[in-house]
Backbone as a printed PyTorch tensor [residue, N CA C, xyz], in Angstrom:
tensor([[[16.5740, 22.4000, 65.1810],
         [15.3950, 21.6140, 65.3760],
         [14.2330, 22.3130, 64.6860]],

        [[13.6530, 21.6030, 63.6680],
         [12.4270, 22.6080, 62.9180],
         [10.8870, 22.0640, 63.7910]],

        [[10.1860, 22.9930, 63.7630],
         [ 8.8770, 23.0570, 65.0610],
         [ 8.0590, 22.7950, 63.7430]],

        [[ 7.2750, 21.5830, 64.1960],
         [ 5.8870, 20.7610, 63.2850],
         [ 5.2140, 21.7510, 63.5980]],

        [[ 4.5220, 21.5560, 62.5230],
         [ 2.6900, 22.7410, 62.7370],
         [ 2.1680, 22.1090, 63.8190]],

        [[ 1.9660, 21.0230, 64.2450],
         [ 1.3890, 20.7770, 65.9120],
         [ 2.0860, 21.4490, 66.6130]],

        [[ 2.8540, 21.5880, 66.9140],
         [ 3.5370, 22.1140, 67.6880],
         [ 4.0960, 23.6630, 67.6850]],

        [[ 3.2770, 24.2680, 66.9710],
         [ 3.6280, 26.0410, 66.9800],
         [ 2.1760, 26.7390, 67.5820]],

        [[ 2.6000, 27.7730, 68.1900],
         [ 1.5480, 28.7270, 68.8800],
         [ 2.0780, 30.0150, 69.2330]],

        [[ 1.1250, 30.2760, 69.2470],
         [ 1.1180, 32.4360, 68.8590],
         [ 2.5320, 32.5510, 70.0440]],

        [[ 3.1430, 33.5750, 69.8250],
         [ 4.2610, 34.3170, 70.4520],
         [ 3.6750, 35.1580, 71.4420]],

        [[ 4.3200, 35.5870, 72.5210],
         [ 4.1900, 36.5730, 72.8210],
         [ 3.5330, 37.9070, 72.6550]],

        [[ 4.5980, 37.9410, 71.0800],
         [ 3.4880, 39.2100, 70.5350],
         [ 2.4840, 39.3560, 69.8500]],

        [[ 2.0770, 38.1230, 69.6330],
         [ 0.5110, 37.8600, 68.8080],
         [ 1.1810, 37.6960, 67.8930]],

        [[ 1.7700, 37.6310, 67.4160],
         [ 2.2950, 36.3940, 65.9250],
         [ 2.8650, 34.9400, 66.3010]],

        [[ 2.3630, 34.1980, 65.1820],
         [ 2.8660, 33.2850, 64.8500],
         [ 4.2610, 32.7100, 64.9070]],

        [[ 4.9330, 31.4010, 65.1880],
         [ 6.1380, 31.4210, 65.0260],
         [ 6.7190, 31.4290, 63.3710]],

        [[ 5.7830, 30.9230, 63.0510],
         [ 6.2690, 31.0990, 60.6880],
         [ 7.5740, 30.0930, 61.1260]],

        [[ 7.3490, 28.8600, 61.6470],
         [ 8.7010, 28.0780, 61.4380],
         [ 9.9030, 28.2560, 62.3160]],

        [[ 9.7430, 29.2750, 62.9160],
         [11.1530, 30.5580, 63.3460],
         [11.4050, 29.4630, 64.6830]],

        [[12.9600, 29.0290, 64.7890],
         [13.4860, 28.5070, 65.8650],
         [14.8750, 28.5840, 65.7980]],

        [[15.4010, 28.1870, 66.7430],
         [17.0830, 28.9060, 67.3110],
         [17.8780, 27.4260, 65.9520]],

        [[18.6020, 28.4350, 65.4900],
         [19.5130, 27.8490, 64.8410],
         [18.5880, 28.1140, 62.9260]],

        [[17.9950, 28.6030, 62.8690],
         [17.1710, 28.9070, 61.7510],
         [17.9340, 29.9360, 60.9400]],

        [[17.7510, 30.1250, 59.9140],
         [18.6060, 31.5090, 58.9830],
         [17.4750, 32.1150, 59.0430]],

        [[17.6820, 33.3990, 58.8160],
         [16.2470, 34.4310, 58.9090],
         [16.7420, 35.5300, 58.4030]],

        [[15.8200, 36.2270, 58.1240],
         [15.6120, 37.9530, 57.6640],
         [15.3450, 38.3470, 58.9050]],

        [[15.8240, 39.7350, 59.1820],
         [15.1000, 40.9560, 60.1330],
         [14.8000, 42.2720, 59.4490]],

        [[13.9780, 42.1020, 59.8110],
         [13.2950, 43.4090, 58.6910],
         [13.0870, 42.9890, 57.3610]],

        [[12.3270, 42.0430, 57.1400],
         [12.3360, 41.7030, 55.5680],
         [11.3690, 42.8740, 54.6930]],

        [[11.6980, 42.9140, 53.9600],
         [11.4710, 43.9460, 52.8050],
         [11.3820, 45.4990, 53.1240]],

        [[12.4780, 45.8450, 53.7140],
         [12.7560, 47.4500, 54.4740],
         [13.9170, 47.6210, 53.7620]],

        [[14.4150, 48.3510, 54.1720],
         [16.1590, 48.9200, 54.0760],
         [16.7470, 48.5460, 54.9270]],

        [[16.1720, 48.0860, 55.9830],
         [17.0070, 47.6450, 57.5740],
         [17.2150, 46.7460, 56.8710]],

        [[16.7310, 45.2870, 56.1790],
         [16.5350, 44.2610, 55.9580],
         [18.0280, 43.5890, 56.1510]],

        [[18.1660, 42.6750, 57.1320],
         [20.0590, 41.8250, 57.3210],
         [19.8850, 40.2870, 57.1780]],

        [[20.4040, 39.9020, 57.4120],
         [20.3410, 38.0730, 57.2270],
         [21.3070, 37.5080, 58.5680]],

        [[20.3080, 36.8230, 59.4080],
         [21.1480, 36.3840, 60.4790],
         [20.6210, 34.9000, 61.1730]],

        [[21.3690, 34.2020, 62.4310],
         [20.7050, 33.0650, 62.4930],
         [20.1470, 33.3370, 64.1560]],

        [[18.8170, 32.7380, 64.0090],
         [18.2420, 32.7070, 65.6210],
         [19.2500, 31.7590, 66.5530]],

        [[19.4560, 32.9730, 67.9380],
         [20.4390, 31.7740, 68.7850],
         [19.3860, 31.9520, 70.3290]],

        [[18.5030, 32.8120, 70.0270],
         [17.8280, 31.8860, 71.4830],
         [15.7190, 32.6500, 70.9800]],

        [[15.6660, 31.8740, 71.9730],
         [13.7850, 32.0410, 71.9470],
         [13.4740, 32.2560, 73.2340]],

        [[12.8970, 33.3750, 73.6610],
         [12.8060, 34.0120, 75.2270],
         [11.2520, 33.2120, 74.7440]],

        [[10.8150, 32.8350, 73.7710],
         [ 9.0310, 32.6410, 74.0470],
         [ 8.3090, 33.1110, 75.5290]],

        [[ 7.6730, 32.3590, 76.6590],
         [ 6.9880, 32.7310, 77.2880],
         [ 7.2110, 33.9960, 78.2480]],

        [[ 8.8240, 34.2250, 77.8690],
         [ 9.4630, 34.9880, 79.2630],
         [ 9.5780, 36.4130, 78.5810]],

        [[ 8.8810, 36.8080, 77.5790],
         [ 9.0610, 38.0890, 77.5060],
         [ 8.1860, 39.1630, 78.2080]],

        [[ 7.1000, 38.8080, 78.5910],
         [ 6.7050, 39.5340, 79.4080],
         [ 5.6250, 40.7680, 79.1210]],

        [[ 5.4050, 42.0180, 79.6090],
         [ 4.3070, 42.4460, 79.4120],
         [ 4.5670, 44.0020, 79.3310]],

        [[ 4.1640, 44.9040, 78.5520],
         [ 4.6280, 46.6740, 78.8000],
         [ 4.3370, 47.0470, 80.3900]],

        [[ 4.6730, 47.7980, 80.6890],
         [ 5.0310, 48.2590, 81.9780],
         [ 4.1830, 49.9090, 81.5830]],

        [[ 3.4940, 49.8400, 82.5070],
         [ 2.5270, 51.7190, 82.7930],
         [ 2.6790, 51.5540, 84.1460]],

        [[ 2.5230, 52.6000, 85.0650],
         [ 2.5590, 52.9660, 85.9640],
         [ 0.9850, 54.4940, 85.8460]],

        [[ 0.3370, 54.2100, 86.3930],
         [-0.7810, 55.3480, 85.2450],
         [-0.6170, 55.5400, 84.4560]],

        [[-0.1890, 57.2400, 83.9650],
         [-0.2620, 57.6140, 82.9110],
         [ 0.8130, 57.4440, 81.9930]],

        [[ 1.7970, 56.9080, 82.7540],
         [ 3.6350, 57.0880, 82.6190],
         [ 3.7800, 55.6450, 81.7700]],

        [[ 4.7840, 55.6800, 81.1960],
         [ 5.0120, 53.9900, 79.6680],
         [ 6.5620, 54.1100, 80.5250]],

        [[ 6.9090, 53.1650, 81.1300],
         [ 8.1100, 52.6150, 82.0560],
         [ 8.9960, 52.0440, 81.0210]],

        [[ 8.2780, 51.1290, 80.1790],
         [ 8.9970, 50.1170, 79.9520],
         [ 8.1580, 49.1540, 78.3980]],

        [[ 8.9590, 48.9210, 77.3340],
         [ 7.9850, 47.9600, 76.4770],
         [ 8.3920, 46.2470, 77.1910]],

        [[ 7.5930, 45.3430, 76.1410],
         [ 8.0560, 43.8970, 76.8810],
         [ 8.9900, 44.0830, 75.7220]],

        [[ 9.3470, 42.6930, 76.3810],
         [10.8900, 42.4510, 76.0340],
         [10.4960, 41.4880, 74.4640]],

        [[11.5680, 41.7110, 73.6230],
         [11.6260, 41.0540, 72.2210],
         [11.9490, 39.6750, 72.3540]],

        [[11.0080, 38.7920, 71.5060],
         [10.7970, 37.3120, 71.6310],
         [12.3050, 36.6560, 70.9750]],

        [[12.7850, 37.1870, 70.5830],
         [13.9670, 36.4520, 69.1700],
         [15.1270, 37.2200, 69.6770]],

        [[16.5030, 36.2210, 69.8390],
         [17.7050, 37.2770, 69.4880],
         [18.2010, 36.6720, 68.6340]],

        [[18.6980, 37.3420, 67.6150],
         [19.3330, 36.8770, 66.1290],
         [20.7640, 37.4580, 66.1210]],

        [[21.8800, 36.2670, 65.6750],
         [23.2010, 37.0330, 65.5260],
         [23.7660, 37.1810, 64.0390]],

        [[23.3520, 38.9640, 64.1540],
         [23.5960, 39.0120, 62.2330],
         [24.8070, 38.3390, 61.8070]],

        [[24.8720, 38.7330, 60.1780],
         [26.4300, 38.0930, 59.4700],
         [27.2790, 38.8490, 60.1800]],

        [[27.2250, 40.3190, 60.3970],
         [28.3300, 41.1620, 60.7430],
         [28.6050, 40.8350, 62.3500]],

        [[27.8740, 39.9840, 63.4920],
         [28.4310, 39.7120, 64.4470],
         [27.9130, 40.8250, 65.1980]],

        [[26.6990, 41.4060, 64.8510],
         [26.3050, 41.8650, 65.9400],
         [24.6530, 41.1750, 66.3690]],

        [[23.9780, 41.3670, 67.2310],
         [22.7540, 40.8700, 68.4490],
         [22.0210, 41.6880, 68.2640]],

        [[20.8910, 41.3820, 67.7670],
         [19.5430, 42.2330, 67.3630],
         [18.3410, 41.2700, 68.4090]],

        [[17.6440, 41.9470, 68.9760],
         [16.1750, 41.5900, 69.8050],
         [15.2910, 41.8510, 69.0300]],

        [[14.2960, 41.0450, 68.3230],
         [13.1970, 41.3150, 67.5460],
         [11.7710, 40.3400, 68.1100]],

        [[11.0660, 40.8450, 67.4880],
         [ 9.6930, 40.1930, 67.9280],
         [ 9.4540, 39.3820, 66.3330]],

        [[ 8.4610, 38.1160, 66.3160],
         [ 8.4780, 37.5030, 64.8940],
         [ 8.0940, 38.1340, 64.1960]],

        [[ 7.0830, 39.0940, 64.1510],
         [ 6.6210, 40.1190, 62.8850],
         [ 7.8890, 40.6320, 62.2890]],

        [[ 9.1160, 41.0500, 62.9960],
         [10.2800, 41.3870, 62.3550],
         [11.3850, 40.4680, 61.5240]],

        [[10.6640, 39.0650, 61.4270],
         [11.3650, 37.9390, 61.0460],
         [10.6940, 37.2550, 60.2090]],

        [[11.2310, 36.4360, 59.2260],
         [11.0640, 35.6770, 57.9680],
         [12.2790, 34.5450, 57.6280]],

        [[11.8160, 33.5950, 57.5600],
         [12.8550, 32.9400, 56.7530],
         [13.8890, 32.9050, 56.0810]],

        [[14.8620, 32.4890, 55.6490],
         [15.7470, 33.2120, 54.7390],
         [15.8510, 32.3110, 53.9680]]])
């Protein structure tokens, strides 16, 4: 299902969706060495949630907006800044 420009709004992590929806081909890590080619199979959007402190102490980051299942069959969690089109 491709998401109309009405219908896109900031992520979680303060980016944009750039098009990005489940069943999409995509880059992770585009222009790195990590860089893989895989397809979005789910969108946590609102449910990722928030870093975790406890005072001074870092518990926990939020959770990654995107899970993508590379060519090689493995499950990567990324946030959209880590994603691009393919």
């Amino acid at each position: 299902m491709a998401i109309a420009d009405g219908d896109r709004r900031p992520s979680g992590d303060g980016s944009t969706d750039n098009g990005i929806a489940v069943g999409v081909s995509v880059r992770v890590y585009p222009g790195t060495d990590r860089e893989r080619l895989g397809v979005v199979v789910e969108d946590f959007c609102d449910t990722v949630g928030q870093h975790v402190h406890i005072g001074q102490h870092h518990i926990a980051d939020a959770a990654r907006r995107w899970a993508v299942q590379l060519g090689d069959g493995d499950l990567v969690f990324v946030d959209s800044s880590d994603l691009a089109p393919a």
